[in-house]
Amino acid sequence: MSNLISSVSWVKRGVAARYPRKYVLDEAELERVSALARIELEDARIELERAHEAAKKMGKGAEGDEADDPGDGDGNEDEWVDEEDDSMAMDEDKPVVGSAAKTDDLSQYDLDEYDDDVKEEGIGPFSNIKGLTFYRDNADDPYITLKEDEEDVEREELEILPTDNVLVTAKTEDEISQLEIYVYDESQENLYVHHDLMLPNFPLCLEWLDFPPASSSSPMQTDGPAKFGNYIAVGTLDPEIEIWSLDVVESMYPDMVLGRPDKTAAHVPVPAGTGKKKRKKTKHRPMSETHHVDAVLGISWNKKQRHMLASASADRTVKLWDLSRAPVADAEGTGESGAAIRSFSIHKDKVQAVQWNENEPAVLLSGSYDRTVRVFDSRAPDTGVGAVLGADVEALRWDPWESHAFYVSLENGLVLNFDTRTLPTDLKAPSPSRFTVSAHDGAVSALDVSPLLRGCIVTGGTDKLVKVWNVNQAEDGKPSVSMVASRDLEIGKVFSAVFSPDEPLTIAAAGSKAKLQIWDVGANFGARKAFASKLAEAGKVLKEKEGGGLVSLENGLVLNFDARTLPTDLKAPSPSRFTVSAHDGAVSALDVSPLLRGCIVTGGTDKLVKVWNVNQAEDGKPSVSMVASRDLEIGKVFSAVFSPDEPLTIAAAGSKAKLQIWDVGANFGARKAFASKLAEAGKVLKEKEGGGLVGLVNDDEDSEDGNDEDDS
């Protein structure tokens, strides 16, 4: 299974708990999980109790053996007898005070009365014996104060400020699926992973919601009679929907599970047909009105009726769920199950996407692999309208600015806009779109509409591009569409691209490279100009940014700072002296030459090692130029360091477990670029036969002349 991020979801500022709490697996949680996840924990609990009892008995047995050892007749009997005799002699000497006792060297310490002395209170320097009390847990010891500092540090590390955005990604890497929760500080252009949550199967879709599920154990914020939380609903290859609290770290189980697991093994493909090429088909699954029987491909939360959730599945159905209803025991008696309250079979193939209409809370929009879209009232689904399309549906979105309009993206690279008022109830009738955009060369797998700028949409495709479009109403009443920006964000095939709920032109995107990228389109002058009037209406003023508007965990930048200009308050601006866009990916190796001023080396996950020359320009600003760049055949570069003896000799290594020595000075261009600095250092470098590369030859690699030993 390849590494990828299939879906991204934003959390608005100020929603997340400032100090997320840690997950506690107590008795009540065990009971909740046992019913929720339909697993039997009673046997495990009994075994755990037995293990504790056995451990206690072993402990007691060991103490008893030690107490009985002096009286045993086996083992080192003579040794124990000698010690016992010594103690008996002391007991005999206790009542006798003779000349022998006085001549004893230890008599001055009055050891015979030692036990009586320590029993007295308030006498001697050790009278405050309570100060020597031993505590098994440092948390109970009043003299240990460092624990509070550790707790404060951990609390500070988990803190999410009200000015921070939270992002959730559905990530699969090395066959491990998880939710990664990021924190994004827009003012500092800082993005980092806050925590993660393990998932049981490959995640396909995400949907944020604030309604606390009935079976949730997480605390909620209260605002009058309404209850609010911070949750994410996850659809996976399993026929269930998991709902997790984002305000709890290190969680082991979701707060609620909708549906029930598939126990028929119907999702396992079986060989079909005969011949050399064997086809595989999926067993028929009996449909259910109360739960899905195949993967959940899309989820939508109703923002007006907050307890309602809609889901789209590969089982060709759309189902509605009531989050306020507590799970009930299923018919098989294996545990509790969240059952759907409605099920709609309005498509003939897998339902790829579904979304509630924010202005009409009972209306749903769905798109399917049967190449149709449907718009229907969940109270009367038979009266819905729809349209036939020319390709499979990839994504769809209601237009938040027009309650009757929606966008749909297709596998053939088109994006269409429809007006529900003109759609027919009979799919055989013509259903023309208002306008069509040829957006990508390949499937348009990502689509979103800005909630802050009217007519601003983003698309992402399998052609690895993310594009921003401006939709305006022309004088003749027809919409006009123009592309404002297009960029390869180095995330591979784009699977998700969504607008920020707080910033009008900030987009989060991810795809087949399992990398999250934040793109502030407003940092582009052309984009600011194109949306100038709309930004003014929204009361937003955007400025150009240093990094070109890109923020990621691996942005490939190298920054230089002057410590004298840095503030003590991290919230204050802290501009760098200069920034170098060094690599396409993480800059995982960095070193500065100790022999040549302004000579630095970088290595990245793009497998390149680069050498840079930093000079002071006449205007006082530093100028940076790349002197050499080379793939040393060591894979992703994890370390690159200068020799302490030679000015341009570098040792590098990486993911191929291979060490390579690169004498950059063997390159004429490098010697020329650093000529003056080499002269200052008193170094003269010459061209070398091997091109400056020295490395070990692998046993399985033969050299050209066949002399492996000599060459190595």
XYZ file of C-alpha atoms in Angstrom:
712
model
C 0.000 0.000 0.000
C 1.478 3.325 -1.066
C 1.987 6.296 1.227
C -0.651 8.995 0.846
C -3.004 11.471 2.498
C -6.530 10.864 1.246
C -8.366 13.710 2.986
C -7.772 16.981 4.864
C -10.118 18.867 7.201
C -9.766 22.283 8.875
C -10.848 23.216 12.403
C -11.766 26.851 12.910
C -9.737 29.016 15.278
C -10.834 29.061 18.887
C -12.744 25.763 18.665
C -10.076 23.362 19.939
C -9.521 23.076 23.686
C -6.569 25.191 24.755
C -5.149 22.347 26.843
C -6.182 18.949 25.408
C -6.569 16.261 28.028
C -4.868 12.877 28.041
C -6.817 9.705 27.447
C -7.586 7.720 30.608
C -8.403 4.026 30.325
C -10.308 3.518 33.592
C -12.996 0.998 34.507
C -15.812 3.119 33.102
C -13.949 3.588 29.817
C -13.307 -0.146 29.573
C -17.004 -0.838 29.915
C -17.855 1.800 27.303
C -15.285 0.472 24.868
C -16.359 -3.111 25.433
C -19.891 -2.235 24.381
C -18.866 0.222 21.667
C -16.254 -1.864 19.903
C -18.058 -5.147 20.438
C -15.074 -6.885 22.031
C -15.046 -9.125 25.084
C -12.773 -7.731 27.779
C -14.010 -9.866 30.654
C -11.560 -12.699 29.959
C -8.705 -10.243 29.666
C -9.721 -8.573 32.942
C -9.826 -11.920 34.758
C -6.404 -12.869 33.432
C -5.049 -9.501 34.540
C -6.396 -10.021 38.057
C -4.862 -13.487 38.187
C -1.519 -12.069 37.121
C -1.687 -9.443 39.886
C -2.553 -12.104 42.482
C 0.295 -14.323 41.314
C 2.703 -11.406 41.509
C 1.593 -10.646 45.066
C 2.023 -14.270 46.104
C 5.476 -14.383 44.573
C 6.397 -11.251 46.459
C 5.142 -12.653 49.754
C 6.871 -15.967 49.085
C 10.180 -14.253 48.529
C 9.875 -12.327 51.797
C 8.915 -15.478 53.664
C 11.877 -17.391 52.283
C 14.207 -14.652 53.416
C 12.723 -14.743 56.885
C 12.940 -18.514 57.118
C 16.412 -18.838 55.596
C 18.308 -18.556 58.900
C 16.396 -21.516 60.257
C 16.710 -23.758 57.231
C 19.004 -26.726 57.330
C 20.033 -26.660 53.711
C 22.173 -24.306 51.698
C 24.873 -22.356 53.579
C 23.943 -23.695 56.977
C 27.262 -22.962 58.642
C 27.202 -19.370 57.514
C 23.772 -18.767 58.998
C 24.778 -20.475 62.206
C 27.773 -18.164 62.583
C 25.605 -15.088 62.172
C 23.050 -16.489 64.569
C 25.757 -17.186 67.137
C 27.019 -13.619 66.884
C 23.571 -12.257 67.553
C 23.135 -14.617 70.511
C 26.420 -13.411 71.945
C 25.222 -9.843 71.735
C 21.983 -10.800 73.456
C 23.943 -12.450 76.248
C 26.216 -9.465 76.645
C 23.371 -7.015 76.934
C 22.625 -7.377 80.679
C 26.271 -7.861 81.566
C 28.492 -4.855 82.090
C 32.004 -6.001 82.777
C 35.533 -4.990 82.142
C 35.448 -6.708 78.733
C 32.670 -4.381 77.632
C 34.566 -1.341 78.773
C 37.711 -2.363 76.969
C 35.707 -2.968 73.726
C 36.515 -0.332 71.095
C 32.809 0.143 70.283
C 31.659 0.612 73.854
C 31.965 4.379 73.612
C 29.083 4.382 71.121
C 26.749 2.718 73.621
C 25.304 0.430 70.978
C 23.434 -1.574 73.605
C 21.129 1.414 74.179
C 21.001 2.457 70.518
C 17.461 1.211 69.932
C 16.121 3.028 72.960
C 17.680 6.321 71.862
C 16.048 6.429 68.442
C 12.619 5.798 69.935
C 12.815 9.037 71.870
C 11.208 12.043 70.172
C 12.415 15.613 70.123
C 16.015 14.724 71.028
C 19.089 14.948 68.814
C 19.656 16.220 65.298
C 17.388 13.524 63.770
C 14.378 14.313 65.883
C 12.383 15.362 62.782
C 12.208 11.800 61.496
C 9.175 12.635 59.289
C 11.533 14.366 56.916
C 13.094 11.003 56.096
C 9.823 9.402 55.043
C 10.058 7.281 51.854
C 7.381 7.819 49.180
C 6.808 5.190 46.534
C 5.410 7.832 44.163
C 7.341 11.083 43.727
C 4.041 12.838 43.173
C 3.264 12.245 46.871
C 6.591 13.585 48.112
C 6.200 17.240 49.201
C 9.955 17.820 48.864
C 10.046 16.965 45.144
C 8.906 20.012 43.205
C 10.326 19.147 39.778
C 7.204 17.161 38.977
C 5.254 20.385 38.729
C 7.791 21.792 36.290
C 7.550 18.677 34.091
C 3.782 18.897 34.084
C 3.940 22.574 33.186
C 6.315 21.869 30.302
C 4.113 19.090 28.960
C 1.033 21.251 29.363
C 2.736 24.072 27.474
C 3.765 21.706 24.652
C 0.154 20.597 24.179
C -1.258 24.124 24.320
C -3.305 25.269 21.328
C -3.764 29.027 21.212
C -7.062 30.628 20.172
C -5.210 32.116 17.179
C -4.133 28.664 15.952
C -5.856 26.598 13.307
C -6.047 22.827 13.650
C -5.894 20.550 10.623
C -6.657 16.833 10.467
C -5.275 14.532 7.792
C -6.212 10.939 6.955
C -2.771 9.473 6.401
C -1.501 6.023 5.444
C 2.238 5.386 5.569
C 4.044 2.053 5.549
C 0.681 0.265 5.766
C -0.150 2.121 9.002
C -3.255 4.317 8.922
C -3.735 7.212 11.304
C -5.196 10.633 11.861
C -2.490 13.279 12.096
C -3.567 16.434 13.909
C -1.560 19.535 12.963
C -1.423 23.015 14.471
C -0.974 25.945 12.070
C 0.010 29.410 13.276
C -0.726 31.685 10.324
C 1.011 34.730 11.818
C 4.331 32.871 12.135
C 3.762 30.561 9.136
C 4.448 27.653 11.480
C 3.037 24.158 10.950
C 3.714 21.150 13.187
C 2.190 17.802 14.178
C 0.408 18.055 17.528
C -0.622 14.404 18.013
C -1.960 11.436 16.085
C -4.642 8.757 16.435
C -4.303 5.217 15.107
C -6.994 3.887 12.750
C -7.987 0.247 12.127
C -8.171 0.533 8.346
C -7.386 2.686 5.323
C -9.115 6.103 5.767
C -11.047 7.544 2.820
C -12.859 10.667 4.020
C -13.092 13.116 6.928
C -15.762 15.461 8.258
C -15.430 17.829 11.215
C -18.388 18.342 13.580
C -19.036 19.991 16.925
C -21.945 17.864 18.153
C -20.938 15.467 20.966
C -22.065 11.890 20.208
C -24.326 10.188 22.706
C -21.673 7.626 23.675
C -18.830 10.140 23.926
C -16.743 10.242 27.097
C -15.118 13.593 26.252
C -15.983 16.761 28.164
C -17.942 19.378 26.219
C -18.056 23.135 26.081
C -21.422 24.518 27.010
C -23.053 27.608 25.646
C -26.549 27.877 27.066
C -28.628 24.775 26.427
C -26.480 23.675 23.453
C -23.426 21.462 23.842
C -20.352 21.820 21.677
C -17.281 19.709 21.168
C -14.448 19.151 18.712
C -14.822 15.905 16.776
C -13.833 14.309 13.491
C -15.842 11.651 11.663
C -13.800 9.140 9.666
C -14.898 6.870 6.843
C -12.642 3.914 5.993
C -12.631 0.748 3.928
C -14.651 -0.747 6.773
C -18.447 -0.297 6.639
C -18.346 1.740 9.861
C -17.993 5.436 10.712
C -15.735 6.310 13.626
C -16.068 9.595 15.516
C -13.023 10.770 17.480
C -12.544 13.676 19.868
C -9.764 16.020 18.792
C -9.439 17.418 22.316
C -8.078 14.139 23.682
C -4.527 12.968 22.985
C -3.300 9.363 22.989
C -6.834 8.030 22.491
C -7.131 4.305 21.915
C -10.805 4.079 20.936
C -13.260 6.386 19.155
C -16.021 8.211 20.994
C -18.683 6.607 18.815
C -18.961 3.989 16.075
C -21.832 4.115 13.586
C -22.781 0.863 11.900
C -21.303 -2.525 12.614
C -18.395 -4.553 11.239
C -18.807 -6.836 8.250
C -18.652 -10.442 9.471
C -19.519 -12.087 6.165
C -16.032 -11.712 4.594
C -17.896 -10.455 1.559
C -15.330 -7.732 1.002
C -12.646 -10.347 0.249
C -12.311 -10.834 -3.528
C -12.512 -14.444 -4.769
C -11.214 -15.864 -8.066
C -13.772 -16.102 -10.844
C -13.665 -17.672 -14.274
C -11.034 -19.957 -15.773
C -8.012 -19.577 -17.960
C -4.612 -17.982 -17.546
C -5.943 -14.591 -16.501
C -8.099 -15.021 -13.443
C -10.607 -12.330 -12.702
C -11.722 -11.546 -9.180
C -15.163 -10.581 -8.125
C -16.682 -9.550 -4.801
C -19.274 -11.685 -3.106
C -22.783 -10.326 -3.009
C -23.563 -8.566 0.250
C -27.044 -8.535 1.684
C -28.167 -4.905 1.905
C -29.185 -3.423 5.241
C -31.363 -0.464 6.157
C -29.552 0.116 9.450
C -25.898 0.005 8.486
C -23.492 0.062 5.544
C -22.079 -3.180 4.192
C -19.194 -1.663 2.211
C -16.610 1.118 2.450
C -17.726 4.614 3.477
C -16.655 7.010 0.718
C -18.175 10.308 1.877
C -19.507 11.974 5.044
C -21.397 15.232 5.566
C -22.417 16.912 8.829
C -25.565 19.023 8.998
C -24.594 22.405 10.491
C -28.200 23.414 11.151
C -29.500 20.099 12.489
C -26.270 19.414 14.359
C -27.153 15.891 15.460
C -27.573 14.686 11.857
C -24.882 13.008 9.781
C -25.123 11.710 6.207
C -22.847 9.118 4.630
C -22.204 7.787 1.134
C -21.000 4.249 0.591
C -19.727 1.799 -1.971
C -22.824 -0.267 -1.162
C -24.759 2.223 -3.381
C -26.708 3.786 -0.512
C -26.862 7.106 1.329
C -27.672 6.811 5.023
C -28.669 9.226 7.777
C -27.455 8.934 11.358
C -28.722 10.560 14.563
C -25.757 11.272 16.841
C -28.014 12.014 19.795
C -29.251 8.414 19.895
C -27.260 6.118 22.141
C -26.065 2.868 20.546
C -28.273 -0.158 21.196
C -27.452 -3.842 21.429
C -27.452 -5.454 18.003
C -29.507 -8.489 17.105
C -26.574 -10.859 17.415
C -25.909 -9.774 20.971
C -22.252 -9.101 20.284
C -22.309 -5.516 21.475
C -23.789 -2.097 20.845
C -24.353 -0.666 17.389
C -25.191 2.812 16.092
C -27.994 2.235 13.609
C -28.950 4.486 10.707
C -32.364 6.159 10.921
C -32.875 6.377 7.119
C -31.408 4.701 4.049
C -31.732 5.905 0.440
C -31.087 3.681 -2.584
C -31.241 6.285 -5.333
C -28.063 5.320 -7.223
C -27.131 2.262 -9.252
C -23.411 2.279 -8.432
C -21.033 3.352 -5.667
C -21.945 6.698 -4.111
C -18.743 8.750 -4.092
C -19.845 11.937 -2.300
C -22.699 13.483 -0.333
C -23.304 16.958 1.158
C -26.027 18.760 3.075
C -27.293 22.119 1.848
C -26.416 24.700 4.512
C -29.376 26.945 3.652
C -31.935 24.157 3.315
C -31.017 21.694 6.075
C -33.240 18.864 4.797
C -31.797 18.824 1.269
C -28.992 16.462 0.236
C -26.712 16.392 -2.796
C -25.108 13.099 -3.851
C -22.881 11.944 -6.703
C -22.161 8.422 -7.903
C -20.105 6.220 -10.174
C -23.308 5.692 -12.140
C -22.482 9.116 -13.632
C -25.395 10.948 -12.048
C -25.908 13.588 -9.386
C -29.052 13.734 -7.280
C -30.647 16.518 -5.255
C -33.424 15.410 -2.920
C -35.276 16.241 0.274
C -34.376 13.660 2.917
C -38.025 13.700 4.043
C -39.292 12.870 0.520
C -36.470 11.380 -1.561
C -38.759 10.305 -4.415
C -39.397 13.918 -5.404
C -35.759 14.759 -6.088
C -34.101 16.065 -9.238
C -30.857 15.128 -10.929
C -28.522 15.218 -13.903
C -26.696 12.725 -16.057
C -22.963 13.364 -16.436
C -20.320 12.326 -18.919
C -17.969 10.656 -16.414
C -17.738 9.317 -12.864
C -18.161 11.810 -10.030
C -15.006 12.626 -8.064
C -16.184 15.433 -5.736
C -19.061 17.873 -5.278
C -19.794 21.033 -3.291
C -22.779 23.299 -2.718
C -22.109 26.950 -3.467
C -22.395 28.673 -0.057
C -23.262 31.931 -1.848
C -26.162 30.508 -3.870
C -28.363 27.981 -2.109
C -29.644 26.542 -5.404
C -26.231 26.103 -7.115
C -23.594 23.410 -6.783
C -20.310 22.295 -8.356
C -19.346 18.753 -9.358
C -15.931 17.544 -10.559
C -15.501 14.557 -12.854
C -12.983 11.908 -13.737
C -12.516 13.386 -17.217
C -11.038 16.657 -15.896
C -14.204 18.791 -16.073
C -15.892 20.874 -13.374
C -19.578 21.652 -13.904
C -21.907 24.106 -12.188
C -25.652 23.363 -11.957
C -28.754 25.249 -10.864
C -31.123 22.888 -9.049
C -34.134 24.933 -10.170
C -33.512 23.891 -13.787
C -32.827 20.189 -13.187
C -35.473 17.630 -14.235
C -37.029 14.942 -12.074
C -36.628 12.483 -14.948
C -32.967 11.741 -15.613
C -33.747 10.950 -19.228
C -34.548 14.610 -19.848
C -31.745 17.037 -20.794
C -29.929 18.600 -17.862
C -27.472 21.226 -19.128
C -25.007 22.834 -16.717
C -24.764 26.600 -16.214
C -21.080 26.496 -17.187
C -18.261 23.988 -17.597
C -14.558 24.384 -16.792
C -11.885 22.159 -18.340
C -9.795 22.190 -15.187
C -7.194 19.401 -15.346
C -5.555 16.820 -17.576
C -6.989 13.869 -15.699
C -9.427 13.351 -12.859
C -10.401 16.398 -10.763
C -10.042 14.590 -7.456
C -10.257 17.670 -5.199
C -12.786 20.514 -5.174
C -13.770 23.222 -2.715
C -15.559 26.587 -2.649
C -14.310 29.440 -0.478
C -16.705 30.305 2.365
C -15.220 33.807 2.608
C -14.828 34.969 -1.029
C -17.764 34.716 -3.398
C -16.933 32.892 -6.640
C -13.528 31.604 -5.506
C -13.005 27.872 -6.035
C -9.998 25.535 -5.841
C -9.447 22.319 -7.766
C -6.781 19.631 -7.557
C -6.094 16.818 -9.979
C -4.146 13.712 -10.724
C -1.942 15.924 -12.919
C -0.395 17.055 -9.602
C -1.591 20.664 -9.962
C -3.672 22.802 -7.611
C -5.576 25.613 -9.344
C -7.567 28.593 -8.062
C -10.426 29.984 -10.137
C -12.383 33.248 -10.091
C -16.063 33.046 -11.078
C -17.749 36.362 -11.890
C -21.175 37.298 -13.142
C -20.896 38.887 -16.593
C -23.074 41.778 -17.759
C -25.206 39.469 -19.895
C -25.981 37.346 -16.857
C -23.701 34.488 -17.829
C -20.867 33.523 -15.469
C -17.271 34.072 -16.584
C -14.518 31.870 -15.188
C -10.799 32.671 -15.149
C -7.852 30.827 -13.644
C -6.010 32.972 -11.094
C -3.188 30.680 -9.991
C -1.822 27.211 -10.745
C 0.935 25.475 -8.836
C 2.588 22.105 -8.329
C 2.829 21.891 -4.547
C 5.100 18.816 -4.664
C 2.466 16.648 -2.992
C 2.013 14.215 -5.871
C -1.447 13.494 -7.216
C -3.811 15.835 -5.378
C -6.496 14.040 -3.382
C -7.704 16.886 -1.155
C -7.646 20.702 -1.365
C -9.752 22.749 1.067
C -10.064 26.426 1.979
C -9.331 27.714 5.458
C -12.439 28.735 7.425
C -10.600 31.835 8.679
C -8.402 33.113 5.837
C -9.979 33.769 2.409
C -7.131 32.555 0.192
C -5.359 29.985 2.360
C -5.596 26.401 1.124
C -4.524 23.086 2.658
C -3.691 20.381 0.135
C -2.353 16.826 0.256
C -1.996 13.828 -1.990
C -0.051 10.764 -3.031
C 3.238 11.844 -1.420
C 1.699 11.748 2.080
C 2.662 15.399 2.597
C 0.494 18.280 3.824
C 1.066 21.658 2.211
C -0.375 25.055 3.159
C -0.643 27.476 0.241
C -1.460 31.113 0.953
C -2.573 32.166 -2.518
C -2.917 35.727 -1.253
C 0.885 35.978 -1.117
C 0.772 36.139 -4.919
C 0.372 39.659 -6.290
C -1.711 38.493 -9.248
C -4.124 36.694 -6.964
C -4.505 39.722 -4.702
C -5.180 41.871 -7.763
C -7.725 39.434 -9.234
C -9.671 39.232 -5.976
C -9.116 42.864 -4.924
C -12.780 43.895 -4.972
C -13.936 40.698 -3.278
C -11.256 41.008 -0.614
C -12.382 44.573 0.054
C -15.970 43.363 0.481
C -14.761 40.726 2.945
C -12.683 43.327 4.806
C -9.448 41.413 4.232
C -6.032 42.910 3.483
C -3.392 40.433 2.293
C 0.353 41.014 1.971
C 3.205 39.316 0.162
C 5.128 36.786 2.267
C 8.754 35.681 2.284
C 8.188 32.009 1.576
C 5.951 32.674 -1.405
C 2.920 31.567 0.556
C 4.002 27.939 1.013
C 4.153 26.416 4.489
C 4.802 22.745 5.198
C 6.718 20.471 7.516
C 9.259 19.951 4.755
C 9.456 23.264 2.918
C 13.078 22.945 1.789
C 14.142 26.317 3.192
C 17.349 27.334 4.971
C 17.156 30.534 7.016
C 19.883 32.721 8.507
C 19.247 34.751 11.662
C 21.133 37.372 13.630
C 20.789 36.552 17.317
C 21.141 40.230 18.199
C 17.896 41.071 16.420
C 15.758 38.256 17.815
C 13.031 39.180 20.328
C 12.594 37.664 23.759
C 8.862 37.360 23.107
C 8.241 34.656 20.479
C 5.000 36.365 19.493
C 6.943 39.383 18.205
C 8.147 39.418 14.554
C 11.467 37.649 14.004
C 12.528 38.105 10.351
C 15.525 36.196 9.023
C 18.535 37.906 7.415
C 18.066 35.819 4.281
C 16.272 32.680 3.127
C 17.471 30.028 0.679
C 15.074 27.694 -1.121
C 17.533 24.823 -1.004
C 15.717 21.560 -1.763
C 12.457 20.070 -3.013
C 11.568 18.478 0.309
C 13.076 18.483 3.766
C 16.564 19.884 4.278
C 17.708 17.000 6.458
C 21.451 17.841 6.521
C 23.244 21.140 7.152
C 26.814 22.143 7.982
C 29.060 25.225 7.831
C 32.700 24.934 6.820
C 35.084 25.725 9.707
C 37.843 26.627 7.226
C 36.098 28.726 4.566
C 33.949 31.686 5.533
C 30.434 31.594 4.080
C 30.687 28.052 2.732
C 27.760 25.815 3.675
C 26.535 22.381 2.611
C 22.960 21.102 2.601
C 21.416 17.700 1.919
C 17.782 16.862 1.364
C 15.213 14.151 0.919
C 15.430 14.937 -2.808
C 18.705 12.928 -2.666
C 20.894 15.923 -3.554
C 23.899 17.402 -1.736
C 24.479 21.094 -2.479
C 27.287 23.509 -1.647
C 26.530 27.218 -1.264
C 28.655 30.375 -1.219
C 27.457 33.236 0.995
C 29.034 36.646 0.339
C 28.446 40.106 1.699
C 27.148 42.368 -1.077
C 28.101 46.040 -1.414
C 24.752 47.186 -0.025
C 25.384 45.120 3.110
C 22.874 42.426 2.245
C 24.122 38.839 1.946
C 24.113 37.207 -1.495
C 23.838 33.426 -1.788
C 24.796 31.344 -4.815
C 24.853 27.594 -5.349
C 28.325 26.375 -6.268
C 27.753 22.638 -6.731
C 24.927 20.120 -6.622
C 25.281 16.348 -6.905
C 23.408 13.115 -6.354
C 25.958 11.022 -4.456
C 23.908 7.822 -4.870
C 23.319 7.590 -1.130
C 19.533 7.924 -1.266
C 17.803 10.519 0.865
C 20.549 12.554 2.532
C 20.513 12.399 6.326
C 23.978 13.778 7.129
C 26.535 15.946 5.315
C 29.522 17.376 7.228
C 32.722 19.246 6.339
C 36.156 17.819 7.083
C 37.983 19.639 9.901
C 41.222 19.497 7.875
C 40.251 20.034 4.228
C 38.152 23.102 3.317
C 35.966 21.535 0.623
C 35.877 17.870 1.587
C 32.467 16.574 2.674
C 31.317 13.257 4.138
C 27.697 12.358 3.404
C 25.378 9.417 4.052
C 21.703 8.600 3.809
C 18.947 6.078 3.319
C 21.100 3.645 1.282
C 23.395 3.016 4.278
C 26.379 4.124 2.234
C 29.121 6.630 3.164
C 30.437 8.890 0.422
C 33.368 11.320 0.519
C 33.012 14.261 -1.879
C 35.987 16.526 -2.475
C 34.153 19.521 -3.958
C 37.512 21.195 -4.576
C 38.170 18.687 -7.373
C 35.596 20.651 -9.375
C 37.069 23.573 -11.335
C 33.944 25.690 -10.887
C 34.079 25.257 -7.120
C 37.767 26.160 -6.972
C 37.033 29.282 -9.009
C 34.046 30.303 -6.877
C 36.025 29.950 -3.646
C 39.372 31.191 -5.086
C 39.738 34.255 -2.885
C 38.571 32.434 0.231
C 40.942 29.518 -0.463
C 43.799 32.008 -0.854
C 42.934 33.575 2.514
C 42.956 30.109 4.083
C 46.275 29.305 2.400
C 44.832 26.313 0.591
C 45.657 25.198 -2.938
C 43.352 22.576 -4.427
C 43.903 20.551 -7.560
C 41.685 18.532 -9.854
C 41.595 14.815 -9.046
C 41.198 11.783 -11.270
C 38.162 10.310 -9.520
C 36.171 13.498 -9.821
C 36.402 14.034 -6.073
C 34.271 11.023 -5.083
C 35.581 8.340 -2.757
C 33.423 5.510 -1.457
C 33.439 1.819 -0.627
C 32.628 -0.586 -3.450
C 29.858 -3.064 -2.626
C 30.670 -6.765 -2.789
C 27.999 -7.358 -5.421
C 29.196 -4.547 -7.674
C 32.105 -5.382 -10.005
C 34.444 -2.626 -11.104
C 35.227 -2.069 -14.750
C 38.653 -3.781 -14.603
C 37.466 -6.530 -12.295
C 39.956 -5.743 -9.511
C 37.483 -5.335 -6.662
C 40.028 -5.478 -3.868
C 42.383 -2.915 -5.379
C 39.565 -0.526 -6.274
C 37.969 -0.720 -2.859
